[in-house]
PDB file of C-alpha atoms in Angstrom:
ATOM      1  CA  UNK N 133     -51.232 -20.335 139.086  1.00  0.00           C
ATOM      2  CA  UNK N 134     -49.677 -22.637 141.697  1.00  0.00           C
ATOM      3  CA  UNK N 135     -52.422 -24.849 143.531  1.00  0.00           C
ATOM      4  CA  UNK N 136     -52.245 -24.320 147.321  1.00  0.00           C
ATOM      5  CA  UNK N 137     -51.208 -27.432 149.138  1.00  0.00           C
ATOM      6  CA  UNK N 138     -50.340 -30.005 145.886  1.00  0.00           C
ATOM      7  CA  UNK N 139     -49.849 -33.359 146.813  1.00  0.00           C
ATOM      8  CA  UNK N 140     -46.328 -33.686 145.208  1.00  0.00           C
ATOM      9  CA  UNK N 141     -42.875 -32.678 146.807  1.00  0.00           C
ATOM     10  CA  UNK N 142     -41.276 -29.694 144.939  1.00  0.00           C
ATOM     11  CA  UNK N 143     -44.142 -26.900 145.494  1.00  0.00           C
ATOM     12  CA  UNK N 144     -43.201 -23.585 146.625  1.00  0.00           C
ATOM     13  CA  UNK N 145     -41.258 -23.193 150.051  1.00  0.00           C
ATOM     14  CA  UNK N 146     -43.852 -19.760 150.352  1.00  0.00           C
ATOM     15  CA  UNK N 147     -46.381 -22.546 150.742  1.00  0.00           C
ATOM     16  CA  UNK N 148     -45.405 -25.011 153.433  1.00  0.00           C
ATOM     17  CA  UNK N 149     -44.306 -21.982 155.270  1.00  0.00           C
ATOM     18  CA  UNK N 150     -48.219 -20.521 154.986  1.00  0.00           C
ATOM     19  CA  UNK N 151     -49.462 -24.118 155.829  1.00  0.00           C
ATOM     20  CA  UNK N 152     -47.335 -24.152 158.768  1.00  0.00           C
ATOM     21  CA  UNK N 153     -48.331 -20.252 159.924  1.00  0.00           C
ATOM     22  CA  UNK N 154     -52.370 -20.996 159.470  1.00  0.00           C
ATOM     23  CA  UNK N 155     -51.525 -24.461 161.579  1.00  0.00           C
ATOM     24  CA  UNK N 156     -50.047 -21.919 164.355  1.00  0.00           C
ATOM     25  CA  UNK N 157     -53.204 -19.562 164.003  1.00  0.00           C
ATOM     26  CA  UNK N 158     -55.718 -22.150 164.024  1.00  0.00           C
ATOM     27  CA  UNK N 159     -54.330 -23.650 167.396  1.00  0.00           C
ATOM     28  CA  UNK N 160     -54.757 -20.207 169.053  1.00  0.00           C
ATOM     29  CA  UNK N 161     -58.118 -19.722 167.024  1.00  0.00           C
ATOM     30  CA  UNK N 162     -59.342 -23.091 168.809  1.00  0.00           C
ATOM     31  CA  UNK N 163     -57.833 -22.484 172.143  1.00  0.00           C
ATOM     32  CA  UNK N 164     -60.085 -19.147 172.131  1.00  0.00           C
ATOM     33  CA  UNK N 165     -63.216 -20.685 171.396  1.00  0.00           C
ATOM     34  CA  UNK N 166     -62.836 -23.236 174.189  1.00  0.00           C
ATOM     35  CA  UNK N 167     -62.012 -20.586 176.518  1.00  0.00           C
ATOM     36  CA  UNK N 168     -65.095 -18.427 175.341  1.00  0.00           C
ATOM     37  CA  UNK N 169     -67.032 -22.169 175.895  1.00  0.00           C
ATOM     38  CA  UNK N 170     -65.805 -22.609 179.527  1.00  0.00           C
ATOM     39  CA  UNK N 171     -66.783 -19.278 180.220  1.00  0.00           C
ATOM     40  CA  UNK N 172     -69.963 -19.969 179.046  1.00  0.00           C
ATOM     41  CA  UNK N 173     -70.624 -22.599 181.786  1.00  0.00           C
ATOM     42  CA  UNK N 174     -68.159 -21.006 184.303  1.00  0.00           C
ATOM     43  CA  UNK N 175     -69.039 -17.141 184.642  1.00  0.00           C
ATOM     44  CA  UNK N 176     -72.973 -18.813 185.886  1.00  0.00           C
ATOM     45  CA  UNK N 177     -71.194 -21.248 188.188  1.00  0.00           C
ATOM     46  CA  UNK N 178     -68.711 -18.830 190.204  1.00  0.00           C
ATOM     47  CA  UNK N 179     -69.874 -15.286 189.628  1.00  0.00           C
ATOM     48  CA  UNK N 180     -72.528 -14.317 191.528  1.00  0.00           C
ATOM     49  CA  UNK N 181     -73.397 -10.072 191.229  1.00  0.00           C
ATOM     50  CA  UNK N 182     -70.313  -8.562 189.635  1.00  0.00           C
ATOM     51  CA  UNK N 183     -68.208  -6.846 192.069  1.00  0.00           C
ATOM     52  CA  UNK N 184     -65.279  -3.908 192.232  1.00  0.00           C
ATOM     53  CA  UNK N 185     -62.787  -6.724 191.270  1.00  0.00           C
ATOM     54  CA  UNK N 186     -62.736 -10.798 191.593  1.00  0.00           C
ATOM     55  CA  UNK N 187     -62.387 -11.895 194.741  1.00  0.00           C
ATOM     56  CA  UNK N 188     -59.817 -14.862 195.266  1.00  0.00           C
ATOM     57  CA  UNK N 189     -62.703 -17.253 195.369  1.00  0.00           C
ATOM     58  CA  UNK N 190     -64.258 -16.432 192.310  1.00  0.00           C
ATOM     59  CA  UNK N 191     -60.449 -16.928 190.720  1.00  0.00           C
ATOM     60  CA  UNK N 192     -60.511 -19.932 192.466  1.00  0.00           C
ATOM     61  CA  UNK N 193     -63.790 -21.412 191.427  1.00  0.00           C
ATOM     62  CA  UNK N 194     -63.047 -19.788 187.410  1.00  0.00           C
ATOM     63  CA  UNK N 195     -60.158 -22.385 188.032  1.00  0.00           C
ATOM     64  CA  UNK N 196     -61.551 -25.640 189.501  1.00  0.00           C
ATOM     65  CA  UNK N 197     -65.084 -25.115 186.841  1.00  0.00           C
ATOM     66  CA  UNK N 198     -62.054 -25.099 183.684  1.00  0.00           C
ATOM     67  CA  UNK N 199     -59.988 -28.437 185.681  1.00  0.00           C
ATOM     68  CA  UNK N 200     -63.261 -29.714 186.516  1.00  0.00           C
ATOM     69  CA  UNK N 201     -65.083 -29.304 183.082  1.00  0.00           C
ATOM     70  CA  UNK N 202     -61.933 -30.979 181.575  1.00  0.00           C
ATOM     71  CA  UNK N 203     -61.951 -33.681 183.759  1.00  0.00           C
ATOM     72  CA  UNK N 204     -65.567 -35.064 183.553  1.00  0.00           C
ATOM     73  CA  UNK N 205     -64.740 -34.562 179.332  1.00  0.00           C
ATOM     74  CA  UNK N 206     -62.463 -37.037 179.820  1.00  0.00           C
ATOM     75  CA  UNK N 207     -64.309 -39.060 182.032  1.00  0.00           C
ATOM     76  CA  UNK N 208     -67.729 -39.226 179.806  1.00  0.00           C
ATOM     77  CA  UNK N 209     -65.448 -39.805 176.701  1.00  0.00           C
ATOM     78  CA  UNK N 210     -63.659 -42.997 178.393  1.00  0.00           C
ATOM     79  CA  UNK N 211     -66.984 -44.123 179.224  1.00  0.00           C
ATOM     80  CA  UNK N 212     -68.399 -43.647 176.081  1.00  0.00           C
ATOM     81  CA  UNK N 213     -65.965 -45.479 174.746  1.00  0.00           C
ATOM     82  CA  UNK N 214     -66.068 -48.154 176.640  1.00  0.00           C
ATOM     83  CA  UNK N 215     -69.974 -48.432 176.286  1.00  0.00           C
ATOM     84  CA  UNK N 216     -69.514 -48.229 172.238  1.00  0.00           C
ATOM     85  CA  UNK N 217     -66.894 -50.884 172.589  1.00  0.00           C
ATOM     86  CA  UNK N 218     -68.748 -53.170 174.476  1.00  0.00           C
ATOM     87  CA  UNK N 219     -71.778 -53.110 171.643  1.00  0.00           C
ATOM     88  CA  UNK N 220     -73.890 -51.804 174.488  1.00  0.00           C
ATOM     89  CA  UNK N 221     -76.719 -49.177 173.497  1.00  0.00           C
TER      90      UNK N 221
ATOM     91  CA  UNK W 990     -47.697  -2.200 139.668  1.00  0.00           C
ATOM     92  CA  UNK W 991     -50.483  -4.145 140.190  1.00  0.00           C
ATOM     93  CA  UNK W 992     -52.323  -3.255 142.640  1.00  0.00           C
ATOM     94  CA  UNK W 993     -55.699  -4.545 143.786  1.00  0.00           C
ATOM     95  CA  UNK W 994     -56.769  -8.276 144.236  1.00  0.00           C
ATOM     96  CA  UNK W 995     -53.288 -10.187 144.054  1.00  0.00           C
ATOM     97  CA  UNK W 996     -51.590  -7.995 145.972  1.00  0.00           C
ATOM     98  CA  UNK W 997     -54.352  -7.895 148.436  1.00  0.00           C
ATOM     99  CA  UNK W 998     -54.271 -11.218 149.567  1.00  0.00           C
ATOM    100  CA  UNK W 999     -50.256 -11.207 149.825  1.00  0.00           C
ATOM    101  CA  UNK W1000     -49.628 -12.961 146.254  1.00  0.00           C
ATOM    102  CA  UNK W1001     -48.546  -9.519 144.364  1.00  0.00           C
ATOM    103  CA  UNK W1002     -46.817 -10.667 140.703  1.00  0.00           C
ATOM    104  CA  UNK W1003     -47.692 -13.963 141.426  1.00  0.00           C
ATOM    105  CA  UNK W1004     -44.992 -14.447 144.329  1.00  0.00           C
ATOM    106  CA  UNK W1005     -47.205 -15.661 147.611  1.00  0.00           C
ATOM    107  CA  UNK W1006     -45.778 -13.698 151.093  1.00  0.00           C
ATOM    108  CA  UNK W1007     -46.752 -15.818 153.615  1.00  0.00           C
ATOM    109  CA  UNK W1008     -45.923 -13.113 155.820  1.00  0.00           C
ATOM    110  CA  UNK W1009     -48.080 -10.262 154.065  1.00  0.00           C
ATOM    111  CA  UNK W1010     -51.169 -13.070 154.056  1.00  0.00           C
ATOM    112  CA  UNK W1011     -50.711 -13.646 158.026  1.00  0.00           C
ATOM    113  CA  UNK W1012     -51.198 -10.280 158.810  1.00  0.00           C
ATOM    114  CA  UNK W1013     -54.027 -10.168 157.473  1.00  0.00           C
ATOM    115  CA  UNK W1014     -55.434 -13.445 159.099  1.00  0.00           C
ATOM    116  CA  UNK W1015     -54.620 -12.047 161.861  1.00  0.00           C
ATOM    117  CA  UNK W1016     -56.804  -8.962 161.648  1.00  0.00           C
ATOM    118  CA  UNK W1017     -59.373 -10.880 160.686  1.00  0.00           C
ATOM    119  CA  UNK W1018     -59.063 -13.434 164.015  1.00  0.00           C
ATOM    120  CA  UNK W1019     -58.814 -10.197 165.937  1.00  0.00           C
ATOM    121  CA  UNK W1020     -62.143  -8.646 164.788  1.00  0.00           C
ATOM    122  CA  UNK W1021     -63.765 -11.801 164.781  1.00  0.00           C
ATOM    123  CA  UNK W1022     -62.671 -13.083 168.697  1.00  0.00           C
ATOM    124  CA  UNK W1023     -64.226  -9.124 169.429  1.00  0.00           C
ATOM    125  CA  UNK W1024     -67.245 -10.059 168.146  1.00  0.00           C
ATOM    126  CA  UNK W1025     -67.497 -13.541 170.180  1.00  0.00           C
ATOM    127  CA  UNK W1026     -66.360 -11.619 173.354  1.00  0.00           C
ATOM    128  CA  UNK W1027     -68.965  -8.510 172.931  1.00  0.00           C
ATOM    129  CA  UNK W1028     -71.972 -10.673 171.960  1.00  0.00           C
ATOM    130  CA  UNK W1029     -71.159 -13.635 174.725  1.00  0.00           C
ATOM    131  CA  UNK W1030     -70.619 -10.414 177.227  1.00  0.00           C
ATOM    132  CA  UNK W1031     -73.889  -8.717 176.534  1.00  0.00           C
ATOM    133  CA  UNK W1032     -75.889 -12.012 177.231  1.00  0.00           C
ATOM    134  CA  UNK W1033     -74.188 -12.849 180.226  1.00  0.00           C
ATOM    135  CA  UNK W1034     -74.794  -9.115 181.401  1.00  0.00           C
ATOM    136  CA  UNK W1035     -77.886  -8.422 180.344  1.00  0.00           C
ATOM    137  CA  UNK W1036     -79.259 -11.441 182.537  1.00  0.00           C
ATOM    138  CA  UNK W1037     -76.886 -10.444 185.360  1.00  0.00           C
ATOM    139  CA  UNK W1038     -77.876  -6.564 185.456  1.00  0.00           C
ATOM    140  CA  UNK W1039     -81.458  -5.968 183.587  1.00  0.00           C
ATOM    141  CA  UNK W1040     -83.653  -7.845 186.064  1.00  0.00           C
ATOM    142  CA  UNK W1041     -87.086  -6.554 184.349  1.00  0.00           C
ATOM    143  CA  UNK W1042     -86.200  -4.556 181.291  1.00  0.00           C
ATOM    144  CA  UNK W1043     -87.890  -1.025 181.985  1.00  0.00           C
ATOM    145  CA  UNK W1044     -88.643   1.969 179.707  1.00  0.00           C
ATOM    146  CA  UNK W1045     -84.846   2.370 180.031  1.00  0.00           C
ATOM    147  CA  UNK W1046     -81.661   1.416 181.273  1.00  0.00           C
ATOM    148  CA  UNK W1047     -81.149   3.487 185.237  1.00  0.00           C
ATOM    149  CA  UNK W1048     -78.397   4.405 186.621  1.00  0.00           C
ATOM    150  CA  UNK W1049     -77.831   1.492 188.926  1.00  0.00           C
ATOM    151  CA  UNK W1050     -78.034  -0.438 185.549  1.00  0.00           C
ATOM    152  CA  UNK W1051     -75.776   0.901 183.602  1.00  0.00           C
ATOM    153  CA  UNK W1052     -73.160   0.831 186.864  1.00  0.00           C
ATOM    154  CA  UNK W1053     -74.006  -3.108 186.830  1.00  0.00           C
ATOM    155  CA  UNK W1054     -73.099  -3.297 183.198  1.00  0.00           C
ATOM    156  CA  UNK W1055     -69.612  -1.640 183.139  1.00  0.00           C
ATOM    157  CA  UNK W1056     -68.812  -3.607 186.310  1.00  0.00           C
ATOM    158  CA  UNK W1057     -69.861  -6.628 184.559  1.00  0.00           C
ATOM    159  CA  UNK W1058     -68.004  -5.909 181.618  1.00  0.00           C
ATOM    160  CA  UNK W1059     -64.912  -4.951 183.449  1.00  0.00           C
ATOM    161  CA  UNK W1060     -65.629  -8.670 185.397  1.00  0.00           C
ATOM    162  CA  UNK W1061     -66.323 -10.430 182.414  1.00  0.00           C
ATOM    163  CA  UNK W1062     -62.669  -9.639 181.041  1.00  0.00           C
ATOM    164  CA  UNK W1063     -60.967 -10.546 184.086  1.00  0.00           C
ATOM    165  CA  UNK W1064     -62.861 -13.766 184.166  1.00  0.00           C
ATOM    166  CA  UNK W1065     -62.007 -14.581 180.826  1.00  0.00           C
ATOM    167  CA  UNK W1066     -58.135 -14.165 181.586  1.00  0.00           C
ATOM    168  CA  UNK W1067     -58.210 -15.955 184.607  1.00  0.00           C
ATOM    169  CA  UNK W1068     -60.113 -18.928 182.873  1.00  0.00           C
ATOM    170  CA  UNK W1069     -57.413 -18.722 180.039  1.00  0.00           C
ATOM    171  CA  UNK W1070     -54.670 -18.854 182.143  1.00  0.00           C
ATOM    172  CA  UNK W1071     -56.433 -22.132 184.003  1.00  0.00           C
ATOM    173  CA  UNK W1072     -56.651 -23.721 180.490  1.00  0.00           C
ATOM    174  CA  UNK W1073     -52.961 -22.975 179.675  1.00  0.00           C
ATOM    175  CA  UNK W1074     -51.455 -24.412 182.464  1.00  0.00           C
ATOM    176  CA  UNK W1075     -53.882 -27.383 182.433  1.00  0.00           C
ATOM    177  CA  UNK W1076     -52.674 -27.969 178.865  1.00  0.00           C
ATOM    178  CA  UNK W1077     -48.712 -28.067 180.203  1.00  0.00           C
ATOM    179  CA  UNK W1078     -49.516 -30.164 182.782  1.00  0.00           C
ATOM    180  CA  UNK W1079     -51.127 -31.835 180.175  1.00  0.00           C
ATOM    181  CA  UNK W1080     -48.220 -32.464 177.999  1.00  0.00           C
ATOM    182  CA  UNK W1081     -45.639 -32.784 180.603  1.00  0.00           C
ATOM    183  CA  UNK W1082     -47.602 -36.159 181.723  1.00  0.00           C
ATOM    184  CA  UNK W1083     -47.624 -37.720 178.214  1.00  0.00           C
TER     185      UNK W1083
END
């Protein structure tokens, strides 16, 4: 039996072609489990008693909480950063 | 013919099908992403609709839960849509 993955050139084509497929799949796989996270914090922060439909300012909010969320990631990680650089505790 | 096991998991006489294997990752993703969205939708409506739990779910209740539910799924799109185009805009700016 073939090992899956071998470190040397000739292995099967079927293989890299798998590799490259579960690559694919595990991108969408992650993108879904950040949405299901965002909605974690969002769906408290912009929906208040479940209506007939969203209203455009729910959509709206849903929107800026995802931007938002993103953005103060990227802010605490550049501090972070800058705080472990620094030696600081 | 083989049968069972090998061909199973998409490697029938010892040939892998990438394609056969996918399918079946797929399914599995699939039931998998239903279980995150019912159990992460039945905590966030349970504390929306069941204000204190009574000898059973009422009417009004169970209206609040399928409006919920219905909410919850729109809310989920609309926050996946937010993330994809974040993500291009993203990528266009690097």
């Amino acid at each position: 039996m073939e090992e899956l993955g071998g470190p040397d050139g000739d292995r099967d084509p079927a293989v890299s072609e798998l590799q490259r497929l579960v690559a694919a799949e595990q991108q969408r796989a992650q993108f879904t489990a950040q949405v299901h996270n965002f909605m974690e914090v969002c769906w408290d922060k912009c929906v208040d008693k479940p209506g007939s439909k969203l209203d455009s300012r729910t959509e709206g909010c849903l929107a800026s909480c995802v931007d938002r969320f993103i953005d103060t990631t990227l802010s605490i990680t550049n501090r972070f950063a800058q705080i472990v650089q620094k030696g600081g505790h | 013919m083989e049968g069972g096991f090998g061909s199973e998991f998409g490697a029938a006489g010892g040939k892998l099908d990438p394609g056969l294997i996918m399918e079946q990752v797929k399914v599995q993703i699939a039931v998998a992403n239903a279980q995150e969205l019912l159990q992460r939708m039945t905590d966030k409506c349970f504390r929306k609709c069941i204000g204190k739990p009574g000898s059973s779910l009422d009417n009004s209740e169970q209206k609040c839960i399928a409006m919920c539910m219905d909410r919850y799924m729109d809310a989920w799109n609309t926050v996946s849509r937010a993330y994809n185009s974040r993500l291009q805009r993203e990528r266009a700016n690097m």
